[in-house]
Amino acid sequence: MSTEDLDSLLQKTQQSPSTPLLPDELAYLITAFLPSQSAALRSKAYLVLSAFCQGVRNSSGVQGKQPDPATETLVQIFEPLVVSRLADSEELRLQEGISFLTALFQVDWQTAAPIFQQDGILEFMMDSVDLKPSANLSLLVAHLLSQACGHKPCRAIITSQTVEWLEVYSRKQNDPSLRAATSIALVKLSRGRAGDTAETGVVENQTQDDELASVMKGLVIDGGDQSSIADAVEGLAYLSVDPTVKDTLSRDPIFLKRLFSLVPRRKTPNFNAEGPNTTLLYGILLIIGNLCAYRPRLTDEQAQIAKLKRMANTVPKTSPDTSASSALDDDENVKARNQRLVAAGVLDVFAGAIPGTESMGIRVTAGKALLNIVEDKENRGKALQSGVAKLLTLIIKHAMSTLSGDGPANKTKQEDKAILESVYLEPIQALAKLSITSSPVQVFGPNDGAVYDAIRPLSLMLQHPAANLLQRFEALMALTNLSSHSAETAARVANADGILRSVELLLLEEHTLVRRASMELICNLISGADDVFERYGGEENPGGTKSRLQILLAMADVPDLGTRLAASGALATLTDAPGACQGLISLQSERHRVLPILVQLIDPSSAPEIGEDELLESDPGLIHRGVVCARNLLLSLKDEKTRKQIAKEAGEAGLVRGLMKVVRGSLEEAVLRPAAPSKKAGKKVAAAPKKGGQAGKADWKEGFKKKQVGVTDMTLLSTISNESINENLQKRWTNAEIYTYIGQVLISVNPFRDLGIYTEETLQKYRGKNRLEVPPHVFSIAETSYYNMNAYHENQCVIISGESGAGKTEAAKRIMQYIAEVSGGQDSSIQEIKDMGKYLEIMFNTHGEPVGAQITNYLLEKGRVVGQIENERDFHIFYQFTKGATDEQREMFGLQGPEAYVYTSQSNCLDVAGIDDVEDYRETIKAMQVIGLGPDEQTEIFRMLAIILWLGNVQFSEMDDGNSAIADSGVTDFVAYLMEVDAATVQKVLTSKVVETQRGGKRGSVYDVPLNPAQASSARDALSKAVYNNLFEWIVSRINVSMKTRSAHAQVIGILDIFGFEIFEDNSFEQLCINYVNEKLQQIFIELTLKTEQEEYVREQIKWTPIKYFNNKIVCDLIEERRPPGIFAALNDACATAHADPAAADNSFVQRSSALASNPHFESRGAQFLIRHYAGDVMYNISGMTDKNKDTLNKDLLDLIANSGNQFLQTLFPDRPDPNSKKRPPTAGDRIKASAGALVENLMKAQPSYIRTIKPNQNRSGSEYDTKAILHQIKYLGLQENIRVRRAGFAYRNTFEKMVERFYLLSPQTSYAGEYTWHGDAKSGCEQILKDTGIAKDEWQMGTTKAFIKNPETLFWKNNKEALVYAQVRDYGHQILAGRKERRRFSLLSYRRFMGDYLDVNGKSALGEELGQVCGIGNEQVTFSGRIQLLISKTGRSSKPSPRFIIVTQKAVHIVVTLVKDGRTQTTLERKIPLVTIKSIGMTNLRDDWMCLNANASEEGDPVFSCYFKTELAANLLTLTQASISLLIAPTITYSKKKDKKAEIKAIKDETVKKDDMYKSHAIHVQSGEPAGSLSRPPAKRKPGVVRPITQGKLLRAGGPSDKPKAVSKPKPAARPLPGKSTTSAVGAPVIHAKPAAPKPTATTSAAAARAPPAKPSAAAAPPPPPPPPPVAAKSSAPMYRAKFDFAGQEGEMTLTKDDQVELVEKDDNGWWLVRKDGVQGWAPNNYLEEVVVAAPAAPPPPARRPIPAKPAAASTARPAGADPSAKPVAVFPGMAAANGSSTPWKKTPTASSSSDSPASSRPGSSLAGKPPPPVAAKPKPAPPVATKPAPKVPGKPAIPTAPRPTPSGGASKPVGGLGGANMDLAAVMAKRAQQLQGNQ
């Protein structure tokens, strides 16, 4: 058959699609697909076959019918031809049939699949292969199977024998083509079956996938024919979605190089002028795209759906390797994978693939891959060098050509936006990332046309409906940078259709960075585009100008500094225009807010009556802009009257005062100097004074004054039983001790009275305390959580459990109270959300400061709206509203007292002691204002509440036929008025419902079915509950928006305050849901405190006694399991099978629940069933349960709401079920199950703390203790098991490394002078620490990876006791100085520890033991030891300091010296001074460290020395002598130089002394110190997880030289890095070197090696050649100095002759330097030495002159997704001139100010673009402000019903139990100033 024959066939099918092909023509067509035919012929045959199939389908007039008639027709045509050939024994005929069926799969698989599924087809093929083994036939069969395995119907018939055949040939090494074809068939089969069985949770065969990937990788590397390579690439495209395969492929550079070489490049031998192989190219790009793909960021909705899907699967989906495999797809691994791809040359692949293709799939795939590659900022520079920007531009041009190529010429950009496919947003986003990172010139080159072309796609992405917030943000940033390129670019950006409107709308976005980016783009456009300048500052439209100026003013007054800088820059530019000035003056007259905002810009402290919490952060740029605005504004005033008025208001606003500060320069210190961040994020305010004065001074005594009753920690009970626990709790509760511990778990018994234990004074006692230091309290739990979060960087959660009324909400409030205080959140969100909560997450930054919060409402007990138990309230808001409403509201809503409404009065609880509903209502109104609810929205909220109240008063009477009728139509008329619907419709939907029948999937008849009174009451209550529930969720979403994080958060503390366990007389679906959630919480408690703990003991091989406990997983499974079906699943099935009749559904559920009888915790009892919960047995009534589970409103009620004229009411019901959808909507059981799963997932991500609350009685009495009820709670809370596990187990455990890092200072064997010195591994070091701390051996055990301690209190208390002693010593030191001496800063540090024995003489360290022997101390206790610099006087020479040791015992002061003589060190006792001989201690009044001991006259005189720890030493001596020694502090130190010779040393302030002090010629030169009256700093926050050695560096020596090398008689332990660390800090001992008789370089060198600091890198460590010559390098390794004068050295000093050259070893600040000459070291005065300057090498010749390039943008490396925050207001990149040539490009006209005065502007960094933020659960956005309501459909407001409150009829629903208190008051935080402006507007 020739191509001409096929051409005629093609022409025939195209001209007459419905004309069937003749048998001969079909026979010709079938033979055209044989592999022996030419490629051109086969391609033409594909076209004919495709055209023919498409023609048949088009000619069929039936669409959507099943089975498809067109498919049936095609099957009838082709099936006989294929079957006859497959049944033939001739190989050629077999090949024809197989090759044609393969082609048919590729062209029309719907036709090929039924043929393939025919009985015998697969058997024919496999038999023919077995009977006639042929390479060609086997290859054709493999190709056909690979096509069939891609479709689910065909996969179902693939037999195991077929799979075995494929596996055998996939391992054949001698036929690459067959191997590739069979492998791709196996891949498709494996991946397809995995997808088919995903819902059943079948685990994928990961091993097989890995083997196939290895096979195909080998085929690619080995090369071979194009067919096998194409198959291998296709298979890898499927397999490379697996993380393990991705990692394997990316780590094989040989494979990557070979794969990339398959893409033809221009100017390479494999380039094909006819175009690349599109299929192969697409497969390669798919592999690349899969390798570099990041894990998708799910929206909230997508994440919730994923959770539901996971929860719906009962069979585990993942294998044990899944977690490790999924870890390979986290962001860090993907980033590393991308970098490997870039290094292998992946960027060159795109250059070869994109330009020569017309395939949309290739372009889209390439764009997506490039987006993932440039996600990493490190790849962007390489991407730009490889021309990626041009490639992206090419992809985008193709997309844009589809928009402009068709359609009318006047098509708008809005239409473009709708037509642009969302898949092209990814290449546009990639281009935006590059545009943000680098300057336009670097991205687009010098051609301005390319810059202009980029504006339109970026504008489209900004406005595209499918664009997410990150894409919009990056479009804003890219457009901002482009607009800074030139004035023409700015004008083109401004002229892009719809862009200004979109950017102005984004100014209202809640996300701070998006709002900032929008403001900066507007600022740039105002500066660069005349049209925008006129839009905001022109005079043609003063109304529009004023409104836009008002927006800019609001943006200039938000907390975010970057937004304020941009907005103030725009204002400063606009005030050059008279129209803008006039608009601002007008706004000041109307709103009186312009001048106060300018004051906030210039000097916030000048504003009158503004508290510290309202001060906004200041900045030099803001000052500059504010001054420019004020200047331009004031100069524009022409009218004298206006000028006087503005002058008066400027004075009142503080503007004059602020400007005066600027003029005088007094703002320089307060504002221009960088300030430390304050406790409040986003604001810089003065630190608030500590409350309580010096309360911290007595902290170490607090907590032990009150006598404790009972046992505070019940693990110490002598008898463990429920009765003994109850007895202890009762004893403590009776004595007002409501808190008790079980280890780390807090037990709280509700006192039902105010005990005064939550005051500020009480809170401060728990601040920074270990729980063992203070009595049990909820504050201690809060302190532990907050400390652990900061110390270990781990999320925390507090799980508060117990039944209703046990005090859970109060505990949650107190935790928030504590965290608000200690975290600096007194004025932040925490303080204002204390009264909220179901599950509250408080977000903190890295400094432990709160930056936001989020509330999650897991189950609103909406049943409480319509019914309550006796003496329990409805939700508080109803009582607040009915009692506290204004007269206007009462008139508008016909409001009466709570006694007039059924819903609020039926439980007889109108008033509650201690609750003022009217005052609470006022607080609620304030809270609404705080979160930004405007007056209209507040009105609509109260309208909804009024609707609910009046709905409850709708009563029904029973007519003769049993149907219901409205008892009082006046009530329904008023409800209709409030809902803005027709009154008759209200009556109809409440008394009847529409039922629609269906037959065979088609709609049938529609009937109005009347309701009886019970059914009508149920429908009424359903509507009330739905309105309240949706209103509540809307308000919570607004609160979450208000509390949205203001900056990135690092950790979270979650507080779970959720409903308690409930058992009532009538328990229904609500109680089932509540008790189910409590079961889940109990399951967490068991998992984390009992089960996990015991499992860890087994894993760590710890010896202990296992404890039996009840695992309630069996109860959770009973309720939530799907297979076998649990209660929720049975409820769903019953609802689905009998959805129309609630009674029938209940009966169906009764029948289905009988299948649960095998569960020992379930018992079916007819119309009831019993569940044995962990908290007790609960009997549930089935009646109405299925109806409550459906939880859907009747279609009639939904239609009623949809037809309402009230837009707000419609907003509350945005999602209506699709009547045509066959998907079952989620039931209430589904939702609570999903919510509980999400809750458990959140809690398991955090480190938990537990509070178990107990309700002492049911009467809320403060004196009644119900023993029986409490014993029941003790039992179901599992307190007894908890105590047993705690006592049998180990309360504290940590890894060996962490134990050593935290506690190594406690053991002298693992530390020396503050340094870690242990030479063994971490385990042995940890064991040594535990031994040395004195803990009994049976109190701790060593596991395989961790140490376990039963009672770590001793370990921790040791630290705390030391801290208390240190506090006392520190305070005594302050007392003895008595404010007479200036202080060193170190002396006042909060973490300064007073160890006394710094040389560890008592601990018998190597040095300490030697010193003790020298001094002859024996067993005498050393109270102080350290290093000093002793003043040594020589005859005829001035005195000079020399290093010594000082050791103080209870009897004497010892001074020890170490000398080096003849190369050996010798330590001797130089002097011993008995304490009784010391009369006084002398010090100066400056901050120096010098002191003298005035002893009785002796020949040696009084010792004068410098000691870093002078105050501690003096305090020590005064303590030892009972203060018999006088402490003399004066400007001079008087001492006896010899027995009868007095001398003086004076102190001189000398600010040129850089460090410490300097002694010279009887004078001490020292800098100014801290004021004499300074006290120690308050305790500072420690950096988490960092060990702070107490004595290191200069603390270990008394000043002066100390690191001199020596040889010691005993080896001193060398400092070593901590486990997991890499550096040490070594400190040597002070040694004096005597002048040697002869140089001994060897000894000196070895001594130096012992303690000298590490040598500087020599030339040997330099990079590869050419290295510098070794001699030169050796010289330059240490500085060389020349002697300027002769110097006769004494013992330990270096004798110098003029012009001698010495090598500097060490500089010391006392004026003496350690030098080396001829291998000998010694000390020399630094003023005798001058540095030898080595001539620098000659500079290389300058490079050839080149054109000056643009200065590279700093943002290209530091800020990948945002411009430099220090840039000027208009984003002009470095090297790019401003549009108007001025140094202040944001100003329209240059002023006289210099460029140095130009303020810096802020631009958002790359937090969104370079690296996504954390998942923050995106909160629902608030609904837009409610528009003016249309007139109600009723003629007018009906008369308010005046009938007395109706008595609930029999049709009313029964009361259901609910959450006690239901105190869900509104609260949140919002930036108040912007809200004030909006409120005024």
mmCIF file of N, CA and C in Angstrom, residues 157 207 253 260 290 302 326 534 647 941 971 1143 1195 1274 1281 1322 1324 1329 1398 1590 1604 1711 1733 1803:
data_model
loop_
_atom_site.group_PDB
_atom_site.id
_atom_site.type_symbol
_atom_site.label_atom_id
_atom_site.label_comp_id
_atom_site.label_asym_id
_atom_site.label_seq_id
_atom_site.Cartn_x
_atom_site.Cartn_y
_atom_site.Cartn_z
ATOM 1 N N ILE A 157 -8.326 -7.441 33.359
ATOM 2 C CA ILE A 157 -8.290 -8.788 32.779
ATOM 3 C C ILE A 157 -6.868 -9.291 32.577
ATOM 4 N N THR A 207 9.267 -2.147 45.885
ATOM 5 C CA THR A 207 10.460 -2.870 45.414
ATOM 6 C C THR A 207 10.427 -3.046 43.909
ATOM 7 N N PRO A 253 24.827 11.186 38.127
ATOM 8 C CA PRO A 253 25.211 12.192 37.120
ATOM 9 C C PRO A 253 25.374 11.598 35.722
ATOM 10 N N PHE A 260 19.941 14.228 29.367
ATOM 11 C CA PHE A 260 19.919 15.592 28.830
ATOM 12 C C PHE A 260 20.486 15.636 27.403
ATOM 13 N N ASN A 290 9.140 16.208 37.237
ATOM 14 C CA ASN A 290 8.891 15.406 38.441
ATOM 15 C C ASN A 290 10.054 15.487 39.419
ATOM 16 N N GLN A 302 -8.509 21.873 50.436
ATOM 17 C CA GLN A 302 -7.851 20.680 49.926
ATOM 18 C C GLN A 302 -7.274 19.831 51.059
ATOM 19 N N SER A 326 8.520 9.812 52.029
ATOM 20 C CA SER A 326 7.916 11.138 51.891
ATOM 21 C C SER A 326 8.857 12.234 52.354
ATOM 22 N N GLU A 534 -1.786 62.508 38.898
ATOM 23 C CA GLU A 534 -3.012 63.308 38.781
ATOM 24 C C GLU A 534 -4.200 62.595 39.426
ATOM 25 N N ALA A 647 -2.861 75.966 62.486
ATOM 26 C CA ALA A 647 -1.807 76.196 63.482
ATOM 27 C C ALA A 647 -2.268 75.763 64.872
ATOM 28 N N ILE A 941 -25.771 41.396 62.627
ATOM 29 C CA ILE A 941 -25.561 40.307 63.593
ATOM 30 C C ILE A 941 -26.722 40.251 64.574
ATOM 31 N N VAL A 971 -46.513 36.406 64.806
ATOM 32 C CA VAL A 971 -45.104 36.088 65.064
ATOM 33 C C VAL A 971 -44.394 35.782 63.747
ATOM 34 N N ALA A 1143 -38.189 8.390 60.705
ATOM 35 C CA ALA A 1143 -38.516 7.212 61.514
ATOM 36 C C ALA A 1143 -37.972 5.948 60.863
ATOM 37 N N LYS A 1195 -34.908 21.743 51.607
ATOM 38 C CA LYS A 1195 -34.748 22.589 50.435
ATOM 39 C C LYS A 1195 -35.637 23.825 50.529
ATOM 40 N N ILE A 1274 -12.340 10.328 89.335
ATOM 41 C CA ILE A 1274 -10.979 9.838 89.540
ATOM 42 C C ILE A 1274 -10.766 8.542 88.770
ATOM 43 N N GLU A 1281 -3.921 4.800 87.617
ATOM 44 C CA GLU A 1281 -2.951 4.232 86.684
ATOM 45 C C GLU A 1281 -1.829 5.213 86.392
ATOM 46 N N ALA A 1322 29.540 10.161 74.769
ATOM 47 C CA ALA A 1322 28.493 10.878 75.491
ATOM 48 C C ALA A 1322 27.850 9.999 76.552
ATOM 49 N N SER A 1324 29.163 7.494 78.389
ATOM 50 C CA SER A 1324 30.002 7.374 79.589
ATOM 51 C C SER A 1324 30.067 8.718 80.325
ATOM 52 N N ILE A 1329 28.339 11.974 85.094
ATOM 53 C CA ILE A 1329 27.616 13.109 85.688
ATOM 54 C C ILE A 1329 26.616 12.611 86.712
ATOM 55 N N TYR A 1398 36.932 29.014 91.654
ATOM 56 C CA TYR A 1398 37.001 28.990 90.197
ATOM 57 C C TYR A 1398 38.071 28.044 89.676
ATOM 58 N N ILE A 1590 29.900 29.095 83.012
ATOM 59 C CA ILE A 1590 29.945 30.251 83.900
ATOM 60 C C ILE A 1590 31.299 30.937 83.853
ATOM 61 N N LYS A 1604 50.555 31.627 78.834
ATOM 62 C CA LYS A 1604 51.955 31.341 78.540
ATOM 63 C C LYS A 1604 52.190 29.840 78.633
ATOM 64 N N GLY A 1711 49.657 46.446 78.946
ATOM 65 C CA GLY A 1711 50.856 47.122 78.464
ATOM 66 C C GLY A 1711 52.022 46.211 78.214
ATOM 67 N N VAL A 1733 56.765 46.512 59.022
ATOM 68 C CA VAL A 1733 55.830 46.546 57.896
ATOM 69 C C VAL A 1733 56.452 45.860 56.700
ATOM 70 N N ARG A 1803 10.882 47.496 51.598
ATOM 71 C CA ARG A 1803 10.173 46.673 50.634
ATOM 72 C C ARG A 1803 10.138 45.263 51.188
#
